Amino acid sequence: DVPREAWFRLGRKLAFYKGTRTLYSWTGTMFEYLMPALFMRTYGDTLLGESLTAAVRIQQAYGAERGVPWGISEAAYSARDSALSYQYRAFGVPYIGLKRAWPGDLVIAPYASMLALMVDHAAATRNLRAMQALGWTGRYGFFESADYSDSPGTPRVIRAFMAHHQGMGLLALANTLLDAPMQRRFHPDPLVQATEYLLQERLPALLDRGPVEQPLPEELSRRYEQWKMRPEAPPARIAAG
């Protein structure tokens, strides 16, 4: 088995957005950051704890900049297959995902805000009430998502319910309202107790060099076009052997 100490030798790549730093996730979804918190405790002044809080703040800022409710995660969206079933994939904030989402994609998932209740319950409650006022609820609660990608201002509401998203939302509500019963059930397990200190890793000391936001795909494309217009740009030939 790999010793526990190996965890602390792994890299810790941090993302920055609007002056807020957080650990990178794979695609920048709310699910990737907050799903583990359904079961595992979060400690203050730790790398994981601060990253979860920062990820929620970044999602809030990203939604506010676009004038939509916040909360982006894996979800069904407006595309359908030949059987007219909604398609499903990961959506996230591009700046904090290692696998960059296309910036034109904007799909808001209410269950993402329900997960955020565990981090910022006041803001998440306001956001969920705003979604309710927009008509994003049905017989079984909040609908799956609202797809703004092709219809800015007037989203296509995905009037479907996915059991695993509804379940995560219910667990988040229970953790918020009932003093985290699932976490209290999970942590007494000896296997969890043996490695619980890994959740308490402190924040790394960073040089104050300011945030560096990586360019998004359309920015890279624009820079490439500008580079092609430069008369001094040398020609290049690439050969593969």
PDB file of C-alpha atoms in Angstrom:
ATOM      1  CA  ASP A   1       0.000   0.000   0.000  1.00  0.00           C
ATOM      2  CA  VAL A   2       1.063   3.600  -0.605  1.00  0.00           C
ATOM      3  CA  PRO A   3       1.957   5.247   2.735  1.00  0.00           C
ATOM      4  CA  ARG A   4      -0.217   8.130   3.907  1.00  0.00           C
ATOM      5  CA  GLU A   5       2.783  10.460   3.847  1.00  0.00           C
ATOM      6  CA  ALA A   6       2.823  10.201   0.044  1.00  0.00           C
ATOM      7  CA  TRP A   7      -0.268  12.424  -0.032  1.00  0.00           C
ATOM      8  CA  PHE A   8       1.758  15.412   1.141  1.00  0.00           C
ATOM      9  CA  ARG A   9       4.323  14.939  -1.635  1.00  0.00           C
ATOM     10  CA  LEU A  10       1.738  15.358  -4.371  1.00  0.00           C
ATOM     11  CA  GLY A  11       1.467  18.629  -6.247  1.00  0.00           C
ATOM     12  CA  ARG A  12      -1.017  21.295  -5.188  1.00  0.00           C
ATOM     13  CA  LYS A  13      -1.908  23.313  -8.263  1.00  0.00           C
ATOM     14  CA  LEU A  14      -4.034  26.349  -7.414  1.00  0.00           C
ATOM     15  CA  ALA A  15      -6.358  28.270  -9.708  1.00  0.00           C
ATOM     16  CA  PHE A  16      -7.109  31.995  -9.401  1.00  0.00           C
ATOM     17  CA  TYR A  17     -10.245  33.862 -10.406  1.00  0.00           C
ATOM     18  CA  LYS A  18     -11.023  37.480  -9.539  1.00  0.00           C
ATOM     19  CA  GLY A  19      -8.541  37.445  -6.680  1.00  0.00           C
ATOM     20  CA  THR A  20      -9.818  34.175  -5.195  1.00  0.00           C
ATOM     21  CA  ARG A  21      -7.714  31.026  -5.165  1.00  0.00           C
ATOM     22  CA  THR A  22      -8.836  27.423  -4.997  1.00  0.00           C
ATOM     23  CA  LEU A  23      -7.542  24.000  -5.905  1.00  0.00           C
ATOM     24  CA  TYR A  24      -8.092  23.011  -9.514  1.00  0.00           C
ATOM     25  CA  SER A  25     -10.739  20.383 -10.146  1.00  0.00           C
ATOM     26  CA  TRP A  26     -11.075  18.344 -13.321  1.00  0.00           C
ATOM     27  CA  THR A  27     -13.814  20.424 -14.969  1.00  0.00           C
ATOM     28  CA  GLY A  28     -14.626  23.198 -12.466  1.00  0.00           C
ATOM     29  CA  THR A  29     -18.007  21.787 -11.422  1.00  0.00           C
ATOM     30  CA  MET A  30     -19.714  22.312  -8.089  1.00  0.00           C
ATOM     31  CA  PHE A  31     -20.116  18.544  -7.779  1.00  0.00           C
ATOM     32  CA  GLU A  32     -16.365  17.942  -7.904  1.00  0.00           C
ATOM     33  CA  TYR A  33     -15.766  20.318  -5.014  1.00  0.00           C
ATOM     34  CA  LEU A  34     -18.736  19.664  -2.742  1.00  0.00           C
ATOM     35  CA  MET A  35     -19.881  16.074  -3.239  1.00  0.00           C
ATOM     36  CA  PRO A  36     -17.212  14.722  -0.812  1.00  0.00           C
ATOM     37  CA  ALA A  37     -18.489  17.149   1.839  1.00  0.00           C
ATOM     38  CA  LEU A  38     -21.762  15.230   1.900  1.00  0.00           C
ATOM     39  CA  PHE A  39     -19.868  12.526   3.791  1.00  0.00           C
ATOM     40  CA  MET A  40     -16.586  14.040   5.003  1.00  0.00           C
ATOM     41  CA  ARG A  41     -16.021  16.857   7.456  1.00  0.00           C
ATOM     42  CA  THR A  42     -14.499  20.130   6.362  1.00  0.00           C
ATOM     43  CA  TYR A  43     -12.046  21.912   8.652  1.00  0.00           C
ATOM     44  CA  GLY A  44     -11.365  25.636   8.783  1.00  0.00           C
ATOM     45  CA  ASP A  45      -8.001  27.094   7.788  1.00  0.00           C
ATOM     46  CA  THR A  46      -7.162  24.016   5.730  1.00  0.00           C
ATOM     47  CA  LEU A  47      -6.374  23.599   2.055  1.00  0.00           C
ATOM     48  CA  LEU A  48      -9.531  21.609   1.341  1.00  0.00           C
ATOM     49  CA  GLY A  49     -11.797  23.715   3.539  1.00  0.00           C
ATOM     50  CA  GLU A  50     -10.679  27.015   2.053  1.00  0.00           C
ATOM     51  CA  SER A  51     -10.856  25.581  -1.473  1.00  0.00           C
ATOM     52  CA  LEU A  52     -14.488  24.596  -1.031  1.00  0.00           C
ATOM     53  CA  THR A  53     -15.409  28.053   0.224  1.00  0.00           C
ATOM     54  CA  ALA A  54     -13.457  29.703  -2.583  1.00  0.00           C
ATOM     55  CA  ALA A  55     -15.036  27.478  -5.241  1.00  0.00           C
ATOM     56  CA  VAL A  56     -18.506  28.577  -4.131  1.00  0.00           C
ATOM     57  CA  ARG A  57     -17.452  32.239  -4.181  1.00  0.00           C
ATOM     58  CA  ILE A  58     -16.045  31.823  -7.687  1.00  0.00           C
ATOM     59  CA  GLN A  59     -19.266  30.189  -8.870  1.00  0.00           C
ATOM     60  CA  GLN A  60     -21.224  33.084  -7.359  1.00  0.00           C
ATOM     61  CA  ALA A  61     -19.042  35.664  -9.119  1.00  0.00           C
ATOM     62  CA  TYR A  62     -19.201  33.795 -12.424  1.00  0.00           C
ATOM     63  CA  GLY A  63     -23.000  33.737 -12.351  1.00  0.00           C
ATOM     64  CA  ALA A  64     -23.262  37.384 -11.299  1.00  0.00           C
ATOM     65  CA  GLU A  65     -21.029  38.481 -14.177  1.00  0.00           C
ATOM     66  CA  ARG A  66     -23.374  36.767 -16.617  1.00  0.00           C
ATOM     67  CA  GLY A  67     -26.572  37.963 -14.981  1.00  0.00           C
ATOM     68  CA  VAL A  68     -27.881  34.480 -14.197  1.00  0.00           C
ATOM     69  CA  PRO A  69     -28.420  32.438 -11.026  1.00  0.00           C
ATOM     70  CA  TRP A  70     -25.219  30.690 -10.005  1.00  0.00           C
ATOM     71  CA  GLY A  71     -24.440  27.009  -9.655  1.00  0.00           C
ATOM     72  CA  ILE A  72     -22.751  25.067 -12.478  1.00  0.00           C
ATOM     73  CA  SER A  73     -22.166  21.339 -12.434  1.00  0.00           C
ATOM     74  CA  GLU A  74     -22.696  18.082 -14.307  1.00  0.00           C
ATOM     75  CA  ALA A  75     -26.197  18.136 -15.696  1.00  0.00           C
ATOM     76  CA  ALA A  76     -28.566  17.262 -18.487  1.00  0.00           C
ATOM     77  CA  TYR A  77     -28.879  20.026 -21.062  1.00  0.00           C
ATOM     78  CA  SER A  78     -31.028  20.965 -24.044  1.00  0.00           C
ATOM     79  CA  ALA A  79     -29.452  18.675 -26.667  1.00  0.00           C
ATOM     80  CA  ARG A  80     -31.358  15.453 -27.364  1.00  0.00           C
ATOM     81  CA  ASP A  81     -30.512  12.150 -29.019  1.00  0.00           C
ATOM     82  CA  SER A  82     -32.574  10.220 -31.570  1.00  0.00           C
ATOM     83  CA  ALA A  83     -34.801   8.913 -28.771  1.00  0.00           C
ATOM     84  CA  LEU A  84     -35.414  12.523 -27.622  1.00  0.00           C
ATOM     85  CA  SER A  85     -33.570  11.898 -24.363  1.00  0.00           C
ATOM     86  CA  TYR A  86     -31.694  14.849 -22.918  1.00  0.00           C
ATOM     87  CA  GLN A  87     -27.921  14.609 -23.174  1.00  0.00           C
ATOM     88  CA  TYR A  88     -25.681  14.873 -20.114  1.00  0.00           C
ATOM     89  CA  ARG A  89     -22.166  16.080 -19.454  1.00  0.00           C
ATOM     90  CA  ALA A  90     -20.000  18.165 -17.139  1.00  0.00           C
ATOM     91  CA  PHE A  91     -20.306  21.955 -17.109  1.00  0.00           C
ATOM     92  CA  GLY A  92     -18.070  24.116 -14.949  1.00  0.00           C
ATOM     93  CA  VAL A  93     -16.328  27.433 -14.450  1.00  0.00           C
ATOM     94  CA  PRO A  94     -13.582  27.371 -17.104  1.00  0.00           C
ATOM     95  CA  TYR A  95     -10.954  29.161 -15.038  1.00  0.00           C
ATOM     96  CA  ILE A  96     -10.820  26.533 -12.284  1.00  0.00           C
ATOM     97  CA  GLY A  97     -10.978  23.338 -14.326  1.00  0.00           C
ATOM     98  CA  LEU A  98      -7.992  21.424 -15.676  1.00  0.00           C
ATOM     99  CA  LYS A  99     -10.206  20.282 -18.544  1.00  0.00           C
ATOM    100  CA  ARG A 100     -11.490  23.589 -19.811  1.00  0.00           C
ATOM    101  CA  ALA A 101     -15.208  23.925 -20.462  1.00  0.00           C
ATOM    102  CA  TRP A 102     -16.145  25.986 -23.510  1.00  0.00           C
ATOM    103  CA  PRO A 103     -17.011  29.513 -22.266  1.00  0.00           C
ATOM    104  CA  GLY A 104     -20.112  29.677 -24.469  1.00  0.00           C
ATOM    105  CA  ASP A 105     -21.686  26.850 -22.506  1.00  0.00           C
ATOM    106  CA  LEU A 106     -23.809  28.102 -19.625  1.00  0.00           C
ATOM    107  CA  VAL A 107     -25.990  25.523 -17.901  1.00  0.00           C
ATOM    108  CA  ILE A 108     -27.236  26.248 -14.371  1.00  0.00           C
ATOM    109  CA  ALA A 109     -28.121  23.262 -12.182  1.00  0.00           C
ATOM    110  CA  PRO A 110     -30.221  23.924  -9.053  1.00  0.00           C
ATOM    111  CA  TYR A 111     -28.752  20.933  -7.230  1.00  0.00           C
ATOM    112  CA  ALA A 112     -25.374  22.711  -7.347  1.00  0.00           C
ATOM    113  CA  SER A 113     -26.831  25.474  -5.169  1.00  0.00           C
ATOM    114  CA  MET A 114     -28.294  22.862  -2.853  1.00  0.00           C
ATOM    115  CA  LEU A 115     -24.792  21.447  -2.388  1.00  0.00           C
ATOM    116  CA  ALA A 116     -23.569  24.972  -1.648  1.00  0.00           C
ATOM    117  CA  LEU A 117     -25.973  25.170   1.312  1.00  0.00           C
ATOM    118  CA  MET A 118     -23.242  23.351   3.268  1.00  0.00           C
ATOM    119  CA  VAL A 119     -20.810  26.213   2.622  1.00  0.00           C
ATOM    120  CA  ASP A 120     -22.861  29.425   2.339  1.00  0.00           C
ATOM    121  CA  HIS A 121     -26.424  28.625   3.319  1.00  0.00           C
ATOM    122  CA  ALA A 122     -27.670  32.226   3.255  1.00  0.00           C
ATOM    123  CA  ALA A 123     -26.507  32.958  -0.310  1.00  0.00           C
ATOM    124  CA  ALA A 124     -27.543  29.514  -1.520  1.00  0.00           C
ATOM    125  CA  THR A 125     -31.032  29.976  -0.061  1.00  0.00           C
ATOM    126  CA  ARG A 126     -31.421  33.327  -1.838  1.00  0.00           C
ATOM    127  CA  ASN A 127     -30.237  31.754  -5.075  1.00  0.00           C
ATOM    128  CA  LEU A 128     -32.671  28.845  -4.790  1.00  0.00           C
ATOM    129  CA  ARG A 129     -35.544  31.241  -4.088  1.00  0.00           C
ATOM    130  CA  ALA A 130     -34.577  33.197  -7.203  1.00  0.00           C
ATOM    131  CA  MET A 131     -34.687  29.961  -9.224  1.00  0.00           C
ATOM    132  CA  GLN A 132     -38.097  29.145  -7.771  1.00  0.00           C
ATOM    133  CA  ALA A 133     -39.362  32.602  -8.765  1.00  0.00           C
ATOM    134  CA  LEU A 134     -38.217  31.875 -12.335  1.00  0.00           C
ATOM    135  CA  GLY A 135     -40.400  28.772 -12.411  1.00  0.00           C
ATOM    136  CA  TRP A 136     -37.648  26.173 -12.186  1.00  0.00           C
ATOM    137  CA  THR A 137     -39.628  23.844  -9.898  1.00  0.00           C
ATOM    138  CA  GLY A 138     -42.088  21.055 -10.527  1.00  0.00           C
ATOM    139  CA  ARG A 139     -43.880  18.237  -8.792  1.00  0.00           C
ATOM    140  CA  TYR A 140     -40.706  16.658  -7.407  1.00  0.00           C
ATOM    141  CA  GLY A 141     -38.757  19.802  -6.592  1.00  0.00           C
ATOM    142  CA  PHE A 142     -36.252  21.712  -8.682  1.00  0.00           C
ATOM    143  CA  PHE A 143     -35.915  20.789 -12.330  1.00  0.00           C
ATOM    144  CA  GLU A 144     -32.629  19.382 -13.590  1.00  0.00           C
ATOM    145  CA  SER A 145     -31.168  22.538 -15.140  1.00  0.00           C
ATOM    146  CA  ALA A 146     -31.620  25.712 -17.169  1.00  0.00           C
ATOM    147  CA  ASP A 147     -29.609  25.944 -20.391  1.00  0.00           C
ATOM    148  CA  TYR A 148     -28.576  29.494 -21.324  1.00  0.00           C
ATOM    149  CA  SER A 149     -26.047  28.398 -23.945  1.00  0.00           C
ATOM    150  CA  ASP A 150     -28.115  29.152 -27.072  1.00  0.00           C
ATOM    151  CA  SER A 151     -30.673  31.498 -25.553  1.00  0.00           C
ATOM    152  CA  PRO A 152     -29.132  34.254 -23.422  1.00  0.00           C
ATOM    153  CA  GLY A 153     -31.670  35.793 -21.074  1.00  0.00           C
ATOM    154  CA  THR A 154     -34.335  33.149 -21.673  1.00  0.00           C
ATOM    155  CA  PRO A 155     -33.003  29.695 -20.852  1.00  0.00           C
ATOM    156  CA  ARG A 156     -34.350  26.368 -21.952  1.00  0.00           C
ATOM    157  CA  VAL A 157     -35.509  24.751 -18.718  1.00  0.00           C
ATOM    158  CA  ILE A 158     -34.777  21.018 -18.614  1.00  0.00           C
ATOM    159  CA  ARG A 159     -37.982  19.740 -17.035  1.00  0.00           C
ATOM    160  CA  ALA A 160     -36.533  16.472 -15.826  1.00  0.00           C
ATOM    161  CA  PHE A 161     -35.480  15.006 -12.500  1.00  0.00           C
ATOM    162  CA  MET A 162     -32.317  12.940 -12.000  1.00  0.00           C
ATOM    163  CA  ALA A 163     -32.417  10.725  -8.923  1.00  0.00           C
ATOM    164  CA  HIS A 164     -28.752  11.125  -7.982  1.00  0.00           C
ATOM    165  CA  HIS A 165     -28.952  14.923  -8.157  1.00  0.00           C
ATOM    166  CA  GLN A 166     -32.142  14.951  -6.090  1.00  0.00           C
ATOM    167  CA  GLY A 167     -30.445  12.638  -3.584  1.00  0.00           C
ATOM    168  CA  MET A 168     -27.375  14.868  -3.254  1.00  0.00           C
ATOM    169  CA  GLY A 169     -29.618  17.875  -2.729  1.00  0.00           C
ATOM    170  CA  LEU A 170     -31.546  16.103   0.032  1.00  0.00           C
ATOM    171  CA  LEU A 171     -28.308  15.065   1.755  1.00  0.00           C
ATOM    172  CA  ALA A 172     -27.013  18.627   1.586  1.00  0.00           C
ATOM    173  CA  LEU A 173     -30.254  19.878   3.135  1.00  0.00           C
ATOM    174  CA  ALA A 174     -29.989  17.287   5.891  1.00  0.00           C
ATOM    175  CA  ASN A 175     -26.379  18.202   6.638  1.00  0.00           C
ATOM    176  CA  THR A 176     -27.286  21.893   6.770  1.00  0.00           C
ATOM    177  CA  LEU A 177     -30.415  21.602   8.912  1.00  0.00           C
ATOM    178  CA  LEU A 178     -29.631  18.602  11.119  1.00  0.00           C
ATOM    179  CA  ASP A 179     -25.994  19.098  12.143  1.00  0.00           C
ATOM    180  CA  ALA A 180     -24.442  16.952   9.417  1.00  0.00           C
ATOM    181  CA  PRO A 181     -25.915  13.517  10.216  1.00  0.00           C
ATOM    182  CA  MET A 182     -24.251  11.785   7.262  1.00  0.00           C
ATOM    183  CA  GLN A 183     -20.826  13.089   8.274  1.00  0.00           C
ATOM    184  CA  ARG A 184     -21.398  11.963  11.856  1.00  0.00           C
ATOM    185  CA  ARG A 185     -22.347   8.549  10.531  1.00  0.00           C
ATOM    186  CA  PHE A 186     -19.356   8.314   8.186  1.00  0.00           C
ATOM    187  CA  HIS A 187     -16.464   9.450  10.375  1.00  0.00           C
ATOM    188  CA  PRO A 188     -16.661   6.852  13.187  1.00  0.00           C
ATOM    189  CA  ASP A 189     -15.624   4.182  10.701  1.00  0.00           C
ATOM    190  CA  PRO A 190     -12.073   3.023  11.630  1.00  0.00           C
ATOM    191  CA  LEU A 191     -10.874   3.282   8.034  1.00  0.00           C
ATOM    192  CA  VAL A 192     -11.969   6.910   7.914  1.00  0.00           C
ATOM    193  CA  GLN A 193     -10.463   7.715  11.304  1.00  0.00           C
ATOM    194  CA  ALA A 194      -7.135   6.232  10.207  1.00  0.00           C
ATOM    195  CA  THR A 195      -6.778   8.819   7.430  1.00  0.00           C
ATOM    196  CA  GLU A 196      -8.894  11.704   8.703  1.00  0.00           C
ATOM    197  CA  TYR A 197      -5.869  13.898   9.300  1.00  0.00           C
ATOM    198  CA  LEU A 198      -5.402  14.111   5.515  1.00  0.00           C
ATOM    199  CA  LEU A 199      -8.451  16.391   5.505  1.00  0.00           C
ATOM    200  CA  GLN A 200      -6.619  18.811   7.808  1.00  0.00           C
ATOM    201  CA  GLU A 201      -3.775  19.780   5.497  1.00  0.00           C
ATOM    202  CA  ARG A 202      -2.857  23.427   6.029  1.00  0.00           C
ATOM    203  CA  LEU A 203      -2.882  26.078   3.342  1.00  0.00           C
ATOM    204  CA  PRO A 204       0.462  26.382   1.539  1.00  0.00           C
ATOM    205  CA  ALA A 205       2.501  29.545   1.987  1.00  0.00           C
ATOM    206  CA  LEU A 206       2.405  31.458  -1.287  1.00  0.00           C
ATOM    207  CA  LEU A 207       4.401  34.405  -2.537  1.00  0.00           C
ATOM    208  CA  ASP A 208       2.172  37.420  -3.041  1.00  0.00           C
ATOM    209  CA  ARG A 209       2.576  37.665  -6.791  1.00  0.00           C
ATOM    210  CA  GLY A 210      -1.070  38.353  -7.534  1.00  0.00           C
ATOM    211  CA  PRO A 211      -3.578  36.143  -9.339  1.00  0.00           C
ATOM    212  CA  VAL A 212      -2.758  34.764 -12.754  1.00  0.00           C
ATOM    213  CA  GLU A 213      -5.797  33.768 -14.784  1.00  0.00           C
ATOM    214  CA  GLN A 214      -5.143  31.409 -17.659  1.00  0.00           C
ATOM    215  CA  PRO A 215      -6.538  32.451 -21.050  1.00  0.00           C
ATOM    216  CA  LEU A 216      -9.711  30.777 -22.244  1.00  0.00           C
ATOM    217  CA  PRO A 217     -10.009  29.138 -25.684  1.00  0.00           C
ATOM    218  CA  GLU A 218     -11.474  32.175 -27.482  1.00  0.00           C
ATOM    219  CA  GLU A 219      -8.700  34.354 -26.009  1.00  0.00           C
ATOM    220  CA  LEU A 220      -6.084  31.902 -27.269  1.00  0.00           C
ATOM    221  CA  SER A 221      -7.689  31.975 -30.701  1.00  0.00           C
ATOM    222  CA  ARG A 222      -7.651  35.787 -30.755  1.00  0.00           C
ATOM    223  CA  ARG A 223      -3.987  35.867 -29.736  1.00  0.00           C
ATOM    224  CA  TYR A 224      -3.125  33.359 -32.452  1.00  0.00           C
ATOM    225  CA  GLU A 225      -4.827  35.503 -35.092  1.00  0.00           C
ATOM    226  CA  GLN A 226      -2.908  38.541 -33.838  1.00  0.00           C
ATOM    227  CA  TRP A 227       0.336  36.556 -33.988  1.00  0.00           C
ATOM    228  CA  LYS A 228      -0.322  35.559 -37.618  1.00  0.00           C
ATOM    229  CA  MET A 229      -0.686  39.251 -38.551  1.00  0.00           C
ATOM    230  CA  ARG A 230       2.786  40.082 -37.219  1.00  0.00           C
ATOM    231  CA  PRO A 231       5.164  40.609 -40.156  1.00  0.00           C
ATOM    232  CA  GLU A 232       8.154  39.567 -38.074  1.00  0.00           C
ATOM    233  CA  ALA A 233       6.678  36.200 -37.197  1.00  0.00           C
ATOM    234  CA  PRO A 234       9.116  33.607 -38.559  1.00  0.00           C
ATOM    235  CA  PRO A 235       7.852  30.720 -40.699  1.00  0.00           C
ATOM    236  CA  ALA A 236       7.911  27.315 -39.111  1.00  0.00           C
ATOM    237  CA  ARG A 237       7.877  23.759 -40.423  1.00  0.00           C
ATOM    238  CA  ILE A 238       6.939  20.822 -38.245  1.00  0.00           C
ATOM    239  CA  ALA A 239       7.922  17.314 -39.238  1.00  0.00           C
ATOM    240  CA  ALA A 240       6.838  14.125 -37.513  1.00  0.00           C
ATOM    241  CA  GLY A 241       9.045  11.068 -37.641  1.00  0.00           C
TER     242      GLY A 241
END
